[in-house]
Coordinates of C-alpha atoms and ligand atoms in Angstrom, one line a residue:
M264 CA -87.6 1.6 -74.9
E265 CA -85.2 -0.9 -73.2
I266 CA -86.2 -3.1 -70.4
L267 CA -83.9 -2.9 -67.3
D268 CA -83.6 -6.6 -66.7
G269 CA -83.2 -6.9 -62.9
K270 CA -83.7 -10.7 -62.9
S271 CA -80.8 -11.6 -65.2
F272 CA -78.5 -9.1 -63.5
S273 CA -79.4 -10.4 -60.1
N274 CA -78.2 -13.8 -61.4
E275 CA -74.8 -12.4 -62.3
I276 CA -74.5 -10.8 -58.9
K277 CA -75.3 -14.1 -57.2
A278 CA -72.8 -15.9 -59.4
E279 CA -70.1 -13.4 -58.2
V280 CA -71.1 -13.9 -54.6
K281 CA -70.9 -17.6 -55.0
A282 CA -67.4 -17.4 -56.5
K283 CA -66.2 -15.1 -53.6
V284 CA -67.8 -17.4 -51.0
E285 CA -65.9 -20.4 -52.5
R286 CA -62.7 -18.4 -52.6
Y287 CA -62.7 -16.8 -49.1
F288 CA -64.7 -19.3 -47.0
K289 CA -63.3 -22.7 -47.5
E290 CA -63.6 -23.6 -43.9
G291 CA -67.4 -22.7 -43.6
S292 CA -69.8 -20.4 -45.3
P293 CA -71.2 -17.2 -43.9
L294 CA -74.5 -17.5 -42.1
L295 CA -77.5 -15.2 -42.7
A296 CA -80.2 -15.3 -40.0
C297 CA -83.7 -14.0 -40.9
I298 CA -86.2 -13.2 -38.2
I299 CA -89.8 -13.4 -39.2
V300 CA -92.7 -12.5 -37.0
E301 CA -95.6 -14.5 -38.4
G302 CA -98.8 -12.8 -39.8
D303 CA -97.7 -11.3 -43.2
K304 CA -98.1 -13.6 -46.2
A305 CA -95.8 -11.6 -48.5
S306 CA -93.0 -11.7 -45.9
E307 CA -93.2 -15.6 -45.9
T308 CA -92.6 -15.5 -49.8
Y309 CA -89.7 -13.0 -49.4
V310 CA -88.0 -15.0 -46.6
A311 CA -88.3 -18.2 -48.6
S312 CA -86.8 -16.5 -51.7
K313 CA -83.9 -15.2 -49.6
Q314 CA -83.2 -18.7 -48.2
K315 CA -83.2 -20.1 -51.8
A316 CA -80.8 -17.3 -52.9
C317 CA -78.4 -18.3 -50.0
E318 CA -78.5 -21.8 -51.2
V319 CA -77.6 -20.6 -54.9
C320 CA -74.7 -18.5 -53.5
G321 CA -73.3 -21.2 -51.2
L322 CA -74.3 -19.1 -48.1
K323 CA -75.9 -20.7 -45.0
S324 CA -79.2 -19.4 -43.8
M325 CA -81.4 -19.9 -40.7
V326 CA -84.9 -18.6 -40.1
C327 CA -86.1 -17.5 -36.5
R328 CA -89.8 -17.7 -36.8
L329 CA -91.7 -16.0 -34.0
P330 CA -95.4 -16.2 -33.4
H331 CA -97.6 -13.2 -34.3
D332 CA -98.2 -12.2 -30.6
T333 CA -94.4 -12.0 -29.8
S334 CA -93.7 -9.1 -27.4
Q335 CA -91.1 -6.4 -28.0
E336 CA -88.9 -7.9 -25.2
E337 CA -89.1 -11.4 -26.7
L338 CA -88.2 -10.1 -30.2
E339 CA -85.3 -8.1 -28.9
E340 CA -84.1 -11.0 -26.9
V341 CA -83.9 -13.0 -30.2
I342 CA -81.9 -10.3 -31.7
K343 CA -79.6 -10.1 -28.7
N344 CA -78.9 -13.8 -28.8
L345 CA -78.2 -13.6 -32.6
N346 CA -75.8 -10.7 -32.0
S347 CA -73.7 -12.8 -29.6
D348 CA -73.8 -15.9 -31.7
E349 CA -70.5 -16.1 -33.4
K350 CA -71.8 -18.5 -36.1
V351 CA -74.2 -15.7 -37.3
D352 CA -72.6 -13.2 -39.7
A353 CA -75.7 -11.2 -40.8
I354 CA -79.1 -10.6 -39.3
L355 CA -82.2 -9.6 -41.3
L356 CA -85.4 -8.6 -39.5
Q357 CA -88.2 -9.0 -42.1
L358 CA -90.5 -6.1 -42.3
P359 CA -93.3 -5.1 -41.7
L360 CA -93.8 -6.2 -38.2
P361 CA -97.2 -6.6 -36.7
K362 CA -98.6 -3.2 -35.6
H363 CA -98.0 -3.8 -31.7
L364 CA -94.2 -4.0 -32.3
D365 CA -91.8 -1.1 -32.7
S366 CA -89.7 -1.9 -35.7
N367 CA -87.3 1.1 -35.2
S368 CA -86.4 0.0 -31.7
A369 CA -85.9 -3.7 -32.7
I370 CA -83.8 -2.7 -35.7
N371 CA -81.5 -0.7 -33.6
K372 CA -80.9 -3.6 -31.2
I373 CA -79.2 -5.4 -34.2
S374 CA -75.5 -5.1 -33.9
P375 CA -74.2 -2.7 -36.7
D376 CA -71.7 -5.3 -37.5
K377 CA -74.5 -7.8 -38.4
D378 CA -77.1 -5.3 -39.8
V379 CA -77.4 -6.7 -43.2
D380 CA -80.0 -4.3 -44.6
C381 CA -78.1 -1.3 -43.2
L382 CA -81.0 0.1 -41.2
T383 CA -79.5 0.7 -37.8
N384 CA -79.0 4.5 -37.1
E385 CA -75.2 3.9 -37.0
N386 CA -75.1 2.2 -40.5
L387 CA -77.6 4.7 -42.0
G388 CA -75.6 7.5 -40.6
A389 CA -72.5 6.2 -42.2
M390 CA -74.3 5.9 -45.5
F391 CA -75.5 9.4 -45.3
A392 CA -71.9 10.4 -44.7
G393 CA -70.8 8.7 -47.8
S394 CA -70.3 4.9 -47.1
S395 CA -71.2 2.7 -50.0
F396 CA -72.8 0.0 -47.7
A397 CA -76.5 0.7 -48.1
P398 CA -79.9 -0.9 -47.8
C399 CA -80.2 -3.8 -50.2
T400 CA -83.1 -2.2 -52.4
A401 CA -81.3 1.1 -52.8
S402 CA -78.1 -0.5 -53.6
G403 CA -79.8 -2.7 -56.2
I404 CA -81.2 0.2 -58.0
I405 CA -77.9 2.1 -58.3
K406 CA -76.2 -1.1 -59.5
L407 CA -78.8 -1.7 -62.1
L408 CA -78.4 1.9 -63.5
E409 CA -74.7 1.4 -63.6
R410 CA -75.0 -2.0 -65.2
Y411 CA -76.8 -0.2 -68.2
N412 CA -74.1 2.5 -68.3
I413 CA -76.7 5.2 -67.3
N414 CA -74.7 8.2 -66.3
L415 CA -76.2 9.8 -63.2
E416 CA -74.1 12.9 -63.0
G417 CA -76.1 16.1 -63.4
K418 CA -79.3 14.2 -64.0
N419 CA -82.6 15.3 -62.5
A420 CA -83.7 12.3 -60.3
V421 CA -87.1 12.4 -58.7
V422 CA -87.8 9.8 -56.1
I423 CA -91.4 9.3 -54.7
G424 CA -91.6 7.7 -51.3
R425 CA -89.3 8.7 -48.4
S426 CA -89.0 5.5 -46.3
L427 CA -85.5 4.8 -45.0
L428 CA -85.7 1.3 -46.5
V429 CA -86.2 2.7 -50.0
G430 CA -86.9 6.2 -50.9
K431 CA -84.5 8.2 -48.6
S432 CA -81.7 5.7 -49.0
V433 CA -81.9 5.6 -52.8
A434 CA -82.1 9.5 -52.9
T435 CA -79.0 9.7 -50.9
L436 CA -77.1 7.2 -53.1
L437 CA -78.3 9.1 -56.3
E438 CA -77.0 12.4 -54.7
H439 CA -73.6 10.6 -54.0
K440 CA -73.5 9.9 -57.7
N441 CA -73.9 13.6 -58.4
A442 CA -77.6 13.5 -59.6
T443 CA -79.9 16.4 -58.5
V444 CA -82.4 14.9 -56.4
T445 CA -86.0 15.7 -55.4
L446 CA -87.6 13.6 -52.7
C447 CA -91.4 13.5 -52.9
H448 CA -94.1 12.1 -50.6
S449 CA -97.7 12.0 -49.7
K450 CA -97.8 15.8 -48.9
T451 CA -95.9 16.9 -51.9
K452 CA -97.8 19.5 -54.0
N453 CA -97.9 19.5 -57.8
L454 CA -96.3 15.9 -58.1
K455 CA -97.1 15.7 -61.7
E456 CA -95.2 18.9 -62.5
I457 CA -92.2 17.6 -60.5
T458 CA -92.2 14.1 -62.1
N459 CA -92.3 15.6 -65.5
S460 CA -88.9 17.2 -64.9
A461 CA -87.4 13.8 -64.0
D462 CA -84.6 12.3 -66.2
I463 CA -84.8 9.4 -63.8
L464 CA -88.0 8.7 -61.9
I465 CA -87.9 6.2 -59.0
V466 CA -91.3 5.1 -57.6
A467 CA -91.6 3.5 -54.1
I468 CA -95.0 4.2 -52.7
G469 CA -96.9 1.0 -52.5
K470 CA -99.9 2.3 -54.7
P471 CA -100.6 -0.1 -57.5
L472 CA -100.4 1.4 -61.0
F473 CA -100.3 5.0 -59.7
I474 CA -97.9 6.4 -62.2
T475 CA -99.3 6.8 -65.7
A476 CA -97.9 8.3 -68.8
D477 CA -98.9 11.9 -67.8
Y478 CA -96.4 11.7 -64.8
V479 CA -93.5 10.8 -67.1
K480 CA -91.2 12.9 -69.3
E481 CA -90.6 11.7 -72.8
G482 CA -87.3 9.6 -72.7
A483 CA -87.2 9.2 -68.9
I484 CA -85.7 6.3 -67.0
V485 CA -88.4 4.8 -64.8
I486 CA -87.6 2.5 -61.9
D487 CA -90.7 0.9 -60.3
V488 CA -90.0 -0.4 -56.7
G489 CA -93.6 -1.1 -55.8
I490 CA -94.8 -4.6 -55.1
N491 CA -98.5 -4.8 -54.9
R492 CA -100.9 -7.9 -55.0
I493 CA -104.0 -7.5 -57.0
D494 CA -106.2 -10.7 -57.7
G495 CA -103.2 -12.9 -57.1
K496 CA -100.9 -10.9 -59.5
I497 CA -97.9 -8.8 -58.6
K498 CA -98.2 -5.1 -60.0
G499 CA -95.9 -2.3 -59.6
D500 CA -96.6 1.3 -58.6
V501 CA -96.1 2.2 -62.3
D502 CA -98.8 1.5 -64.9
Y503 CA -96.2 -0.3 -67.1
E504 CA -98.3 -0.8 -70.3
N505 CA -99.5 2.8 -70.2
V506 CA -95.9 4.3 -69.5
K507 CA -93.5 2.0 -71.4
N508 CA -93.6 3.7 -74.8
K509 CA -92.7 7.0 -73.3
C510 CA -89.6 5.7 -71.5
A511 CA -86.0 5.3 -72.6
Y512 CA -85.6 2.5 -70.0
I513 CA -88.0 0.9 -67.6
T514 CA -88.0 -1.9 -64.9
P515 CA -90.7 -4.6 -65.1
V516 CA -92.6 -5.9 -62.1
P517 CA -92.0 -8.6 -61.5
G518 CA -88.4 -9.1 -62.6
G519 CA -87.0 -5.6 -61.9
V520 CA -85.9 -4.3 -58.6
G521 CA -87.2 -7.2 -56.5
P522 CA -84.6 -9.8 -57.6
L523 CA -81.9 -7.2 -57.2
T524 CA -82.9 -6.6 -53.6
V525 CA -82.4 -10.3 -52.9
A526 CA -79.1 -10.4 -54.8
C527 CA -77.8 -7.3 -52.9
L528 CA -78.8 -9.0 -49.6
M529 CA -76.4 -11.8 -50.6
E530 CA -73.6 -9.2 -51.3
N531 CA -74.2 -7.5 -48.1
T532 CA -74.1 -10.7 -46.2
L533 CA -70.8 -11.5 -47.8
H534 CA -69.5 -8.0 -47.1
L535 CA -70.2 -8.3 -43.3
A536 CA -68.7 -11.8 -43.2
L537 CA -65.6 -10.6 -44.9
K538 CA -65.3 -7.6 -42.5
T539 CA -65.3 -9.9 -39.5
K540 CA -62.9 -12.3 -41.1
K541 CA -60.2 -9.6 -41.5
Ligands
NAP1831 P1 -93.7 2.9 -47.0 O1 -92.7 2.8 -45.9 O2 -95.1 2.6 -46.8 O3 -93.5 4.3 -47.6 C1 -94.3 4.8 -48.7 C2 -93.9 6.1 -49.1 O4 -94.8 6.5 -50.2 C3 -94.1 7.2 -48.0 O5 -93.1 8.0 -47.9 C4 -95.4 8.0 -48.4 O6 -95.4 9.3 -48.1 C5 -95.2 7.9 -50.0 N1 -96.6 8.0 -50.6 C6 -97.6 7.2 -50.3 N2 -98.7 7.6 -51.2 C7 -98.2 8.6 -51.9 C8 -98.7 9.4 -52.9 N3 -100.0 9.2 -53.3 N4 -98.0 10.3 -53.5 C9 -96.7 10.6 -53.1 N5 -96.1 9.8 -52.1 C10 -96.8 8.8 -51.6 O7 -93.2 1.9 -48.2 P2 -91.8 1.3 -48.6 O8 -91.4 0.3 -47.6 O9 -90.9 2.4 -48.9 O10 -92.3 0.5 -49.9 C11 -92.8 1.1 -51.0 C12 -93.2 0.1 -52.0 O11 -92.0 -0.6 -52.5 C13 -94.1 -1.0 -51.5 O12 -95.0 -1.4 -52.6 C14 -93.2 -2.2 -51.1 O13 -93.9 -3.3 -51.2 C15 -92.2 -2.0 -52.1 N6 -90.8 -2.6 -51.9 C16 -90.2 -3.3 -52.8 C17 -89.0 -3.7 -52.6 C18 -88.4 -4.5 -53.7 O14 -87.4 -5.3 -53.5 N7 -88.8 -4.4 -54.9 C19 -88.4 -3.5 -51.4 C20 -88.9 -2.8 -50.4 C21 -90.2 -2.3 -50.7 P3 -95.5 9.8 -46.5 O15 -94.1 9.6 -46.0 O16 -95.8 11.2 -46.6 O17 -96.5 9.0 -45.8

């Protein structure tokens, strides 16, 4: 079994971004604006780690912090102002939003030119049609597989979870790489049977330690996207200790997909800034 080390790969990606920022932006670095609506503890940690990554990469960042009771109109007004602010290259709306807010409506108010997590209908449509610009987590997973020279062509890939943010996007990118993809969700029947056919199993469901060895084919590649907090510790959707000896490759949690998501956010910020510069 080999560990797919997302943490050290993310450092390589960030170093590349830093070098490009220094090369192309001598007059002023690109700026990533993160919008956070208060109320979700984990989101606070994620935004802080994104700001820290910006610093490492020589990118500028700003945080627009909104109170928990912000209205849809107020949130969309903030987005509108960031869209028209020439200093801002990229906008990230940290999810999840409080229940009274409509995230789909808010996301689609972000200008596609500044939509750093590729979640507007326009950018998702382009990705489904073949563009390589994709949501950060999905991009990170594909890059990690490629970094370890894992050939995806003709492989049976099973993705569990169908969110636009992760499952549906990574399924699309895998299909673009000529894998044969099965996308599973909470209504899928005979899940275990399906996962046991997977050469590559990607799990993004938000259920701690859900995937045990009996879901995994001998010699499979297992990518655990889940981030769940139990007793102050972070656990994945895969029961790592139970599954690891059955896998050819596996991502740890923490230290797998999470750091890559942040590194790909840096890459996407650079990508948008370079596009505007041209
Ligand atoms: P989400 O929007 O809640 O989607 C969860 C998906 O899992 C849904 O499609 C749901 O099916 C499916 N599901 C839930 N229980 C299931 C079950 N028992 N069997 C099969 N499918 C099941 O979550 P998300 O935003 O995609 O995030 C998923 C996990 O990844 C979370 O733990 C999140 O924290 C983590 N995450 C990590 C990163 C990272 O950087 N590592 C980034 C984003 C998210 P239905 O559609 O039928 O409801």
